[in-house]
Coordinates of C-alpha atoms and ligand atoms in Angstrom, one line a residue:
X1 CA 11.5 6.7 20.5
X2 CA 12.2 3.5 18.7
X3 CA 14.7 3.7 15.9
X4 CA 13.0 4.3 12.6
X5 CA 13.4 2.1 9.6
X6 CA 14.4 4.4 6.8
X7 CA 13.6 7.6 5.1
X8 CA 10.4 8.5 3.4
X9 CA 10.0 11.5 1.1
X10 CA 6.8 12.7 -0.6
X11 CA 5.8 15.9 -2.2
X12 CA 2.5 17.5 -3.1
X13 CA 1.7 20.7 -5.0
X14 CA 0.2 23.5 -2.9
X15 CA -3.4 23.1 -3.9
X16 CA -4.9 24.9 -0.9
X17 CA -7.5 23.4 1.4
X18 CA -7.4 19.6 1.2
X19 CA -10.4 17.4 0.5
X20 CA -11.5 13.9 1.4
X21 CA -9.7 12.5 -1.7
X22 CA -6.4 14.1 -0.6
X23 CA -7.0 12.8 2.9
X24 CA -7.8 9.2 2.1
X25 CA -5.4 9.1 -0.9
X26 CA -2.3 10.7 0.7
X27 CA -2.4 12.5 4.0
X28 CA -3.7 9.5 6.0
X29 CA -0.8 7.5 4.8
X30 CA 1.7 10.3 5.4
X31 CA 0.5 10.4 9.0
X32 CA 0.7 6.6 9.5
X33 CA 4.2 6.4 8.0
X34 CA 5.6 8.6 10.7
X35 CA 5.4 5.8 13.2
X36 CA 7.9 3.7 11.3
X37 CA 10.0 6.0 9.2
X38 CA 11.8 9.3 9.3
X39 CA 9.5 11.3 7.0
X40 CA 10.1 14.3 4.9
X41 CA 7.0 16.0 3.4
X42 CA 7.5 18.7 0.9
X43 CA 5.2 21.3 -0.5
X44 CA 6.5 21.5 -4.1
X45 CA 5.9 25.1 -5.0
X46 CA 8.4 25.0 -7.9
X47 CA 6.6 22.1 -9.5
X48 CA 3.4 24.1 -9.1
X49 CA 4.9 26.8 -11.3
X50 CA 4.9 24.5 -14.3
X51 CA 1.2 24.5 -14.7
X52 CA 0.3 27.8 -13.2
X53 CA -1.4 30.8 -15.0
X54 CA -1.0 32.9 -11.9
X55 CA 1.0 32.7 -8.8
X56 CA -1.4 34.9 -6.9
X57 CA -2.7 32.1 -4.6
X58 CA 0.5 30.3 -4.0
X59 CA 1.1 31.7 -0.6
X60 CA -2.4 31.2 0.7
X61 CA -2.6 27.7 -0.8
X62 CA 0.6 26.7 0.8
X63 CA -0.6 28.0 4.2
X64 CA -4.0 26.3 4.0
X65 CA -2.5 23.0 2.9
X66 CA 0.0 23.1 5.7
X67 CA -2.8 23.8 8.2
X68 CA -4.6 20.7 7.0
X69 CA -1.5 18.5 7.1
X70 CA -0.7 19.6 10.6
X71 CA -4.2 19.3 11.8
X72 CA -4.5 15.8 10.3
X73 CA -1.6 14.6 12.3
X74 CA 1.7 15.4 10.6
X75 CA 4.1 15.9 13.6
X76 CA 6.7 18.5 12.9
X77 CA 8.8 17.6 15.9
X78 CA 9.8 14.3 14.3
X79 CA 8.8 14.9 10.6
X80 CA 10.3 17.4 8.3
X81 CA 7.7 19.5 6.6
X82 CA 8.9 22.3 4.4
X83 CA 8.5 24.3 1.2
X84 CA 10.6 23.1 -1.8
X85 CA 11.9 26.4 -2.9
X86 CA 13.2 27.1 0.6
X87 CA 16.0 24.7 -0.1
X88 CA 17.4 25.9 -3.4
X89 CA 20.0 23.0 -3.6
X90 CA 17.2 21.1 -5.3
X91 CA 17.5 23.4 -8.4
X92 CA 21.3 22.8 -8.6
X93 CA 20.8 19.0 -8.4
X94 CA 18.0 19.3 -11.0
X95 CA 20.5 21.0 -13.4
X96 CA 23.2 18.4 -12.8
X97 CA 20.7 15.5 -13.2
X98 CA 19.3 17.1 -16.4
X99 CA 22.6 16.3 -18.2
X100 CA 22.1 12.6 -17.7
X101 CA 18.6 12.4 -19.2
X102 CA 17.7 12.1 -22.8
X103 CA 15.1 14.6 -24.0
X104 CA 13.1 11.9 -25.8
X105 CA 12.6 10.0 -22.6
X106 CA 11.0 13.1 -21.0
X107 CA 8.7 14.0 -23.9
X108 CA 7.6 10.3 -24.1
X109 CA 6.3 10.2 -20.6
X110 CA 2.5 9.8 -20.4
X111 CA 2.4 12.5 -17.7
X112 CA 4.2 15.0 -20.0
X113 CA 1.9 14.2 -22.9
X114 CA -1.2 14.7 -20.8
X115 CA 0.0 18.1 -19.5
X116 CA 1.0 19.1 -23.1
X117 CA -2.6 18.2 -24.2
X118 CA -4.1 20.1 -21.3
X119 CA -2.1 23.3 -21.8
X120 CA -1.0 23.4 -25.5
X121 CA -0.5 27.2 -25.1
X122 CA 2.1 26.7 -22.3
X123 CA 4.4 23.7 -23.0
X124 CA 7.2 25.2 -21.1
X125 CA 10.7 23.9 -20.4
X126 CA 9.9 23.3 -16.8
X127 CA 7.1 21.0 -17.7
X128 CA 9.5 18.8 -19.7
X129 CA 11.9 18.8 -16.7
X130 CA 9.2 18.2 -14.2
X131 CA 10.2 14.5 -13.5
X132 CA 13.9 15.6 -13.3
X133 CA 13.0 18.1 -10.5
X134 CA 11.0 15.3 -8.8
X135 CA 14.0 13.0 -9.0
X136 CA 16.1 15.8 -7.5
X137 CA 13.6 16.1 -4.6
X138 CA 13.8 12.4 -3.8
X139 CA 17.6 11.9 -4.2
X140 CA 18.6 15.2 -2.6
X141 CA 17.2 13.8 0.7
X142 CA 18.4 10.3 0.0
X143 CA 14.9 8.9 0.4
X144 CA 14.4 5.2 0.2
X145 CA 10.6 5.1 0.0
X146 CA 8.2 7.4 -1.8
X147 CA 4.5 7.2 -1.1
X148 CA 2.6 8.4 -4.1
X149 CA -0.5 7.6 -6.0
X150 CA -0.4 5.3 -9.0
X151 CA -0.5 8.3 -11.4
X152 CA 3.0 9.0 -10.2
X153 CA 4.4 5.5 -11.1
X154 CA 6.0 6.6 -14.4
X155 CA 7.8 9.4 -12.5
X156 CA 9.1 7.0 -9.9
X157 CA 10.3 4.6 -12.5
X158 CA 12.0 7.5 -14.2
X159 CA 13.7 8.5 -11.0
X160 CA 15.0 5.0 -10.5
X161 CA 16.5 4.9 -14.0
X162 CA 18.0 8.3 -13.6
X163 CA 19.7 7.2 -10.3
X164 CA 21.2 4.2 -12.1
X165 CA 22.4 6.2 -15.0
X166 CA 23.9 8.9 -12.8
X167 CA 25.7 6.4 -10.5
X168 CA 27.0 4.4 -13.4
X169 CA 28.2 7.4 -15.4
X170 CA 30.0 8.9 -12.4
X171 CA 31.0 5.7 -10.8
X172 CA 29.5 6.5 -7.5
X173 CA 26.7 5.4 -5.2
X174 CA 25.8 8.8 -3.7
X175 CA 22.3 8.7 -5.2
X176 CA 19.9 6.2 -3.7
X177 CA 17.4 4.3 -5.9
X178 CA 14.0 5.0 -4.3
X179 CA 11.2 2.5 -4.0
X180 CA 7.6 3.5 -4.7
X181 CA 5.0 2.8 -2.1
X182 CA 1.6 3.1 -3.6
X183 CA -0.8 5.1 -1.4
X184 CA -3.8 4.3 -3.4
X185 CA -5.9 2.1 -1.2
X186 CA -9.0 3.1 -3.1
X187 CA -10.0 5.6 -5.7
X188 CA -12.0 8.3 -4.0
X189 CA -14.8 9.4 -6.2
X190 CA -16.3 12.9 -6.0
X191 CA -19.9 13.8 -5.2
X192 CA -20.8 13.1 -8.8
X193 CA -20.0 9.5 -8.1
X194 CA -18.2 9.3 -11.5
X195 CA -14.9 11.1 -11.4
X196 CA -12.0 11.1 -9.0
X197 CA -12.6 13.7 -6.3
X198 CA -10.9 17.0 -7.3
X199 CA -11.2 20.6 -6.6
X200 CA -11.2 21.5 -10.3
X201 CA -14.3 19.4 -10.9
X202 CA -15.9 20.9 -7.8
X203 CA -17.0 17.5 -6.8
X204 CA -15.0 17.6 -3.6
X205 CA -15.7 17.7 0.2
X206 CA -13.2 19.9 2.0
X207 CA -11.8 18.7 5.3
X208 CA -12.0 22.2 6.8
X209 CA -15.6 22.8 5.8
X210 CA -18.2 23.4 8.5
X211 CA -20.4 20.5 9.5
X212 CA -23.3 22.3 7.8
X213 CA -21.4 22.7 4.6
X214 CA -20.2 19.2 4.7
X215 CA -23.7 17.8 5.2
X216 CA -24.9 20.0 2.3
X217 CA -22.2 18.6 0.0
X218 CA -23.0 15.0 1.1
X219 CA -26.7 15.6 0.3
X220 CA -25.7 16.3 -3.3
X221 CA -23.9 13.0 -3.7
X222 CA -25.0 10.9 -6.7
X223 CA -26.3 7.5 -5.7
X224 CA -27.4 4.4 -7.6
X225 CA -28.9 6.1 -10.8
X226 CA -31.4 3.2 -11.2
X227 CA -33.0 4.1 -7.9
X228 CA -35.3 6.9 -8.8
X229 CA -38.1 6.6 -6.3
X230 CA -37.8 6.1 -2.5
X231 CA -39.7 2.8 -3.0
X232 CA -37.2 1.5 -5.6
X233 CA -34.7 -1.0 -4.2
X234 CA -31.1 0.3 -4.5
X235 CA -27.7 -1.3 -5.2
X236 CA -25.1 -0.3 -2.6
X237 CA -22.4 -2.1 -4.7
X238 CA -22.4 0.7 -7.2
X239 CA -23.2 3.5 -4.8
X240 CA -20.5 6.0 -3.9
X241 CA -22.2 6.8 -0.6
X242 CA -22.0 3.2 0.4
X243 CA -18.3 3.2 -0.4
X244 CA -17.9 6.1 2.0
X245 CA -19.9 4.3 4.7
X246 CA -17.4 1.5 4.5
X247 CA -14.7 3.9 5.5
X248 CA -16.5 6.1 8.0
X249 CA -19.3 4.0 9.6
X250 CA -19.2 1.2 12.0
X251 CA -19.7 -2.4 11.0
X252 CA -23.3 -2.5 12.2
X253 CA -24.3 0.6 10.3
X254 CA -22.6 -0.7 7.2
X255 CA -24.5 -3.9 7.4
X256 CA -27.8 -2.0 8.1
X257 CA -27.3 0.2 5.0
X258 CA -26.3 -2.7 2.9
X259 CA -29.5 -4.6 3.8
X260 CA -32.0 -1.8 4.0
X261 CA -30.9 0.0 0.8
X262 CA -31.5 -3.2 -1.2
X263 CA -35.0 -3.6 0.1
X264 CA -35.9 0.1 0.1
X265 CA -36.0 0.0 3.9
X266 CA -34.1 3.3 3.9
X267 CA -34.0 6.0 1.3
X268 CA -30.9 7.8 -0.1
X269 CA -31.6 10.8 2.1
X270 CA -31.5 8.7 5.3
X271 CA -28.4 7.0 4.1
X272 CA -26.6 10.2 3.3
X273 CA -27.7 11.8 6.6
X274 CA -26.1 8.9 8.5
X275 CA -22.9 9.2 6.4
X276 CA -22.8 13.0 6.9
X277 CA -23.1 12.6 10.7
X278 CA -20.3 10.0 10.8
X279 CA -18.1 12.0 8.6
X280 CA -18.6 15.1 10.7
X281 CA -17.9 13.1 13.9
X282 CA -14.7 11.8 12.4
X283 CA -13.6 15.3 11.3
X284 CA -14.5 17.0 14.6
X285 CA -11.0 16.6 16.3
X286 CA -9.4 17.6 13.0
X287 CA -11.4 20.8 12.9
X288 CA -10.7 21.7 16.5
X289 CA -6.9 21.3 15.9
X290 CA -7.2 23.3 12.7
X291 CA -8.9 26.2 14.4
X292 CA -6.3 26.2 17.1
X293 CA -3.4 26.3 14.6
X294 CA -5.1 29.0 12.6
X295 CA -5.0 31.2 15.7
X296 CA -1.3 31.7 15.2
X297 CA -0.3 31.8 11.5
X298 CA 3.2 32.9 12.4
X299 CA 3.7 29.6 14.2
X300 CA 2.7 27.7 11.1
X301 CA 5.2 29.7 8.9
X302 CA 7.9 29.1 11.6
X303 CA 7.2 25.4 11.5
X304 CA 7.8 25.5 7.7
X305 CA 11.0 27.5 8.2
X306 CA 12.3 25.1 10.8
X307 CA 11.5 22.2 8.5
X308 CA 13.5 23.9 5.7
X309 CA 16.5 24.4 8.0
X310 CA 16.5 20.7 8.8
X311 CA 16.0 19.8 5.2
X312 CA 18.8 22.1 4.1
X313 CA 21.2 20.4 6.5
X314 CA 20.6 17.1 4.6
X315 CA 20.6 18.8 1.2
X316 CA 24.0 20.5 1.7
X317 CA 25.7 17.2 2.6
X318 CA 24.3 15.4 -0.4
X319 CA 25.4 18.3 -2.7
X320 CA 29.0 18.1 -1.4
X321 CA 29.0 14.4 -2.4
X322 CA 27.3 15.0 -5.7
X323 CA 29.7 17.8 -6.8
X324 CA 32.6 15.7 -5.8
X325 CA 31.2 12.7 -7.7
X326 CA 30.6 14.7 -10.8
X327 CA 34.0 16.3 -10.6
X328 CA 33.0 19.9 -10.4
X329 CA 36.0 21.9 -9.5
Ligands
LIG401 N1 4.8 15.0 -8.9 C1 4.1 14.9 -7.7 C2 2.6 15.1 -8.0 O1 2.3 15.7 -9.0 C3 4.5 15.8 -6.7 C4 6.0 15.6 -6.3 C5 7.0 16.5 -6.5 C6 6.5 14.5 -5.6 N2 8.2 16.0 -6.0 C7 7.9 14.8 -5.5 C8 6.0 13.3 -5.1 C9 8.7 13.9 -4.8 C10 6.8 12.4 -4.5 C11 8.2 12.7 -4.3 O2 1.8 14.7 -7.3

């Protein structure tokens, strides 16, 4: 295997079965990055606790998400995939880093303010420290590159500043300043054609859904609102189904839809049926792999344990350096 360029780290909260938005926005990139980088992908269960009413689904959600990641092409032989809390060194680093951060900086972050607005009854300490824990994730594994969506940009900038403060304060270079790599090629809208695809809005299309369920979901997609009748010409430029065609259909089909929609040569139903077919074709190999993996859940948990062992190896080394740099006796 060719030597890889550097280390990538990314984390995602265990949200269960992944949808098309997760796939196009993150997983696809995670998979591609493996060719060039040594990648570490983490299921951040501790971060999830900051916004959770109940931890009841945590285990299931972790399992389902892992299945999706593996079926989508994360290769655990070369990539480390693991659960955050399985390497508790991250909580120690979080505590140490927390001493180098001003409280005002944390409460000023737009991401904190948004969460505080969303859950005014539960503005917990962990929520304030969320970005510190994220910085601990990244620096514990000495990652150079962090693929995340634009919504995470303030957190990444925060991590970079924190690394500079820490290294300056303790006259060290043990922590590495990470670079952000934006994964957002496009904003994936939900079936409502208005909001970002998300499970909580129920406008999502699950990767693991059956072809029938997928087609059903696709048929509910909102198209050009001006096009009310089959005989009305449509405008693909503002149609979310057309955006999806651009990703999942071949050049000829895209051209056909583009022309025929504008002159009412095809209706929205035809257009969606074609998209549903192409999407299902695209997902078929994924579904086969997913079903295979689901045959042996123990193997999936073993994969996560093996990942944790490899992650821990890196984490322990970093912590020896960090403790020494700080001067802990
Ligand atoms: N904060 C990220 C999110 O909400 C998840 C996350 C936790 C993460 N730790 C990370 C992302 C480290 C990248 C690197 O999506």
